[in-house]
Short mmCIF file of C-alpha atoms in Angstrom, two decimals:
data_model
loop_
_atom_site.label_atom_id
_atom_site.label_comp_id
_atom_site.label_asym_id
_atom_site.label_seq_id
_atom_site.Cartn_x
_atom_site.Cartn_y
_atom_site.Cartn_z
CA UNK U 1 -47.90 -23.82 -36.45
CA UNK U 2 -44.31 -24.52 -38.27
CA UNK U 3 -41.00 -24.11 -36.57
CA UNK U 4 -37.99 -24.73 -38.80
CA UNK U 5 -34.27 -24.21 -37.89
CA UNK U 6 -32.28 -22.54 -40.74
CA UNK U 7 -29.11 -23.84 -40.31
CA UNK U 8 -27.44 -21.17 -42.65
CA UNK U 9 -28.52 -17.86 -40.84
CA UNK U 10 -29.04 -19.68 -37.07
CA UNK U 11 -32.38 -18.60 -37.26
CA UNK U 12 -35.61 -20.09 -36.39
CA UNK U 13 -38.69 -19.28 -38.40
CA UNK U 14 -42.06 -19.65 -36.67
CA UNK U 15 -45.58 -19.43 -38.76
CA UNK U 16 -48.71 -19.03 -36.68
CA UNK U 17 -50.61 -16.61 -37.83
CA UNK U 18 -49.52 -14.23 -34.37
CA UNK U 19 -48.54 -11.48 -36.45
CA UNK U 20 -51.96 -10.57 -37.90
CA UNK U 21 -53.40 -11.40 -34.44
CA UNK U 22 -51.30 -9.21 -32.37
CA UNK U 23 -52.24 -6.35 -35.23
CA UNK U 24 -56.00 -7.18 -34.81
CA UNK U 25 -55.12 -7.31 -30.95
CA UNK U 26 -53.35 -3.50 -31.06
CA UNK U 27 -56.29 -1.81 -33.42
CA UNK U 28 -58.87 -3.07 -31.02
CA UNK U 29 -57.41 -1.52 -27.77
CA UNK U 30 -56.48 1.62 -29.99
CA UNK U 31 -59.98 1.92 -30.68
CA UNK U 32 -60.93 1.87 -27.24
CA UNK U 33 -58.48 4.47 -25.89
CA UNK U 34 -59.75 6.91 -28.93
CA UNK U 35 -63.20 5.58 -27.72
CA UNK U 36 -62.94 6.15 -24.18
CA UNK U 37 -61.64 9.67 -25.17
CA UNK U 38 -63.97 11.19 -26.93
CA UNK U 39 -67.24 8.98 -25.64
CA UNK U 40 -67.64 10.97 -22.24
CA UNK U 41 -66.26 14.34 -23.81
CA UNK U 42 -68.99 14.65 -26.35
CA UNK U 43 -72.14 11.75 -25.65
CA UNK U 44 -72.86 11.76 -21.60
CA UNK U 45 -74.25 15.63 -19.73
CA UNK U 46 -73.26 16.23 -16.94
CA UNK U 47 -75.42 13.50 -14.45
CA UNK U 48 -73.88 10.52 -16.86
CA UNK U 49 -70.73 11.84 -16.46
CA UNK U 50 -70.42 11.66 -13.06
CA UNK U 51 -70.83 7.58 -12.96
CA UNK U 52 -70.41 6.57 -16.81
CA UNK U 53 -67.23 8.71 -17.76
CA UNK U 54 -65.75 7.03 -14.15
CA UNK U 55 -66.01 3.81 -16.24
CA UNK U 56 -64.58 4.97 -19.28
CA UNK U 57 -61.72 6.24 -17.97
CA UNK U 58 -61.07 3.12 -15.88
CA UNK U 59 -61.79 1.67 -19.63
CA UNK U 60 -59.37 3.62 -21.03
CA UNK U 61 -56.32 3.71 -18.69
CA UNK U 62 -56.98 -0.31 -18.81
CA UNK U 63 -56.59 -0.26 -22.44
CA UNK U 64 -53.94 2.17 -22.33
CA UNK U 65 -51.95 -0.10 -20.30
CA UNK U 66 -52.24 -3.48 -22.09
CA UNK U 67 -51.22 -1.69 -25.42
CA UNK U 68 -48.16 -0.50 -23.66
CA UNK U 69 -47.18 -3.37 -22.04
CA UNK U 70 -47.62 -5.41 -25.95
CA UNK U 71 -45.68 -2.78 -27.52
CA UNK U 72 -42.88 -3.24 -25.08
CA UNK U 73 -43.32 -6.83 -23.64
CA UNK U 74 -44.52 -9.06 -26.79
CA UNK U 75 -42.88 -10.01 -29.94
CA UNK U 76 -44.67 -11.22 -33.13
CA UNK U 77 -41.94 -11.73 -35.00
CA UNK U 78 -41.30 -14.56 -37.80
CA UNK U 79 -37.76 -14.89 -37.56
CA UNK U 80 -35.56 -15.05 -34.35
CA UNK U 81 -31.86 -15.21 -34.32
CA UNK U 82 -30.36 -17.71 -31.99
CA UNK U 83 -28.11 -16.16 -29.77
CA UNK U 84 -31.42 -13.43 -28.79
CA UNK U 85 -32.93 -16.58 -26.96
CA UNK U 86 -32.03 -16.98 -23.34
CA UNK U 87 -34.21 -19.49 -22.51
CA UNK U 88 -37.08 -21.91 -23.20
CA UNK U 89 -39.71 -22.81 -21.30
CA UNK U 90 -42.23 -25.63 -21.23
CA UNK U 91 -45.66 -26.11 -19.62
CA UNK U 92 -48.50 -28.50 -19.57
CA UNK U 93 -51.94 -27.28 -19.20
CA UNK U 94 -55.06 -29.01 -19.79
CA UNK U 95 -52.47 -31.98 -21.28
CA UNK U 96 -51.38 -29.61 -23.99
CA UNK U 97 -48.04 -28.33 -24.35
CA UNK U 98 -47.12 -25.39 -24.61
CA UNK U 99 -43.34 -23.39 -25.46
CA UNK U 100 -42.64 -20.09 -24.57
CA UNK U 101 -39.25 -18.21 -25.55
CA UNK U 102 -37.88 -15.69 -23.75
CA UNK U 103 -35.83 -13.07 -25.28
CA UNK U 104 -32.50 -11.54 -24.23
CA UNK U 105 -34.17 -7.61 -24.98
#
């Protein structure tokens, strides 16, 4: 991971690779809401359907959900402007460190 300040714009630039993660992150949960769609609609009769499309939809809503709440709650971005920081936050787990920002939107 690199953090550096740019004095210039007051920005701070952070590369670690989250970007492409998060994007790996969002297809994989899209596929599973498409899955959980169309799985119990044209694969299980109607005895499989009762149970197994029960799980899929539990599947789905779950999936549903946690791509919501990273399209509204998490930020991959490289560049973040100063003043859209309120406040940083440090904790130690395992004895690593670990920052989180959070953001004024």
């Amino acid at each position: 991971m690199k953090i550096k300040f740019n004095e210039n714009e007051k920005t701070i630039e952070i590369k670690d690779g989250l970007k492409q993660q998060y994007f790996l992150m969002k297809m994989a949960l899209i596929f599973t809401s498409i899955n959980s769609l169309l799985f119990p609609l044209f694969v299980l009769n109607e005895k499989q359907l009762k149970w197994m499309g029960f799980i899929w939809i539990i599947l789905g809503i779950t999936s549903t959900g946690i791509l919501i709440y990273q399209r509204l709650k998490k930020t991959a971005s490289d560049k973040l402007d100063i003043s859209d920081i309120s406040m940083l936050t440090e904790k130690q787990i395992f004895g690593r460190k670990r920052f989180s920002l959070k953001l004024r939107n």
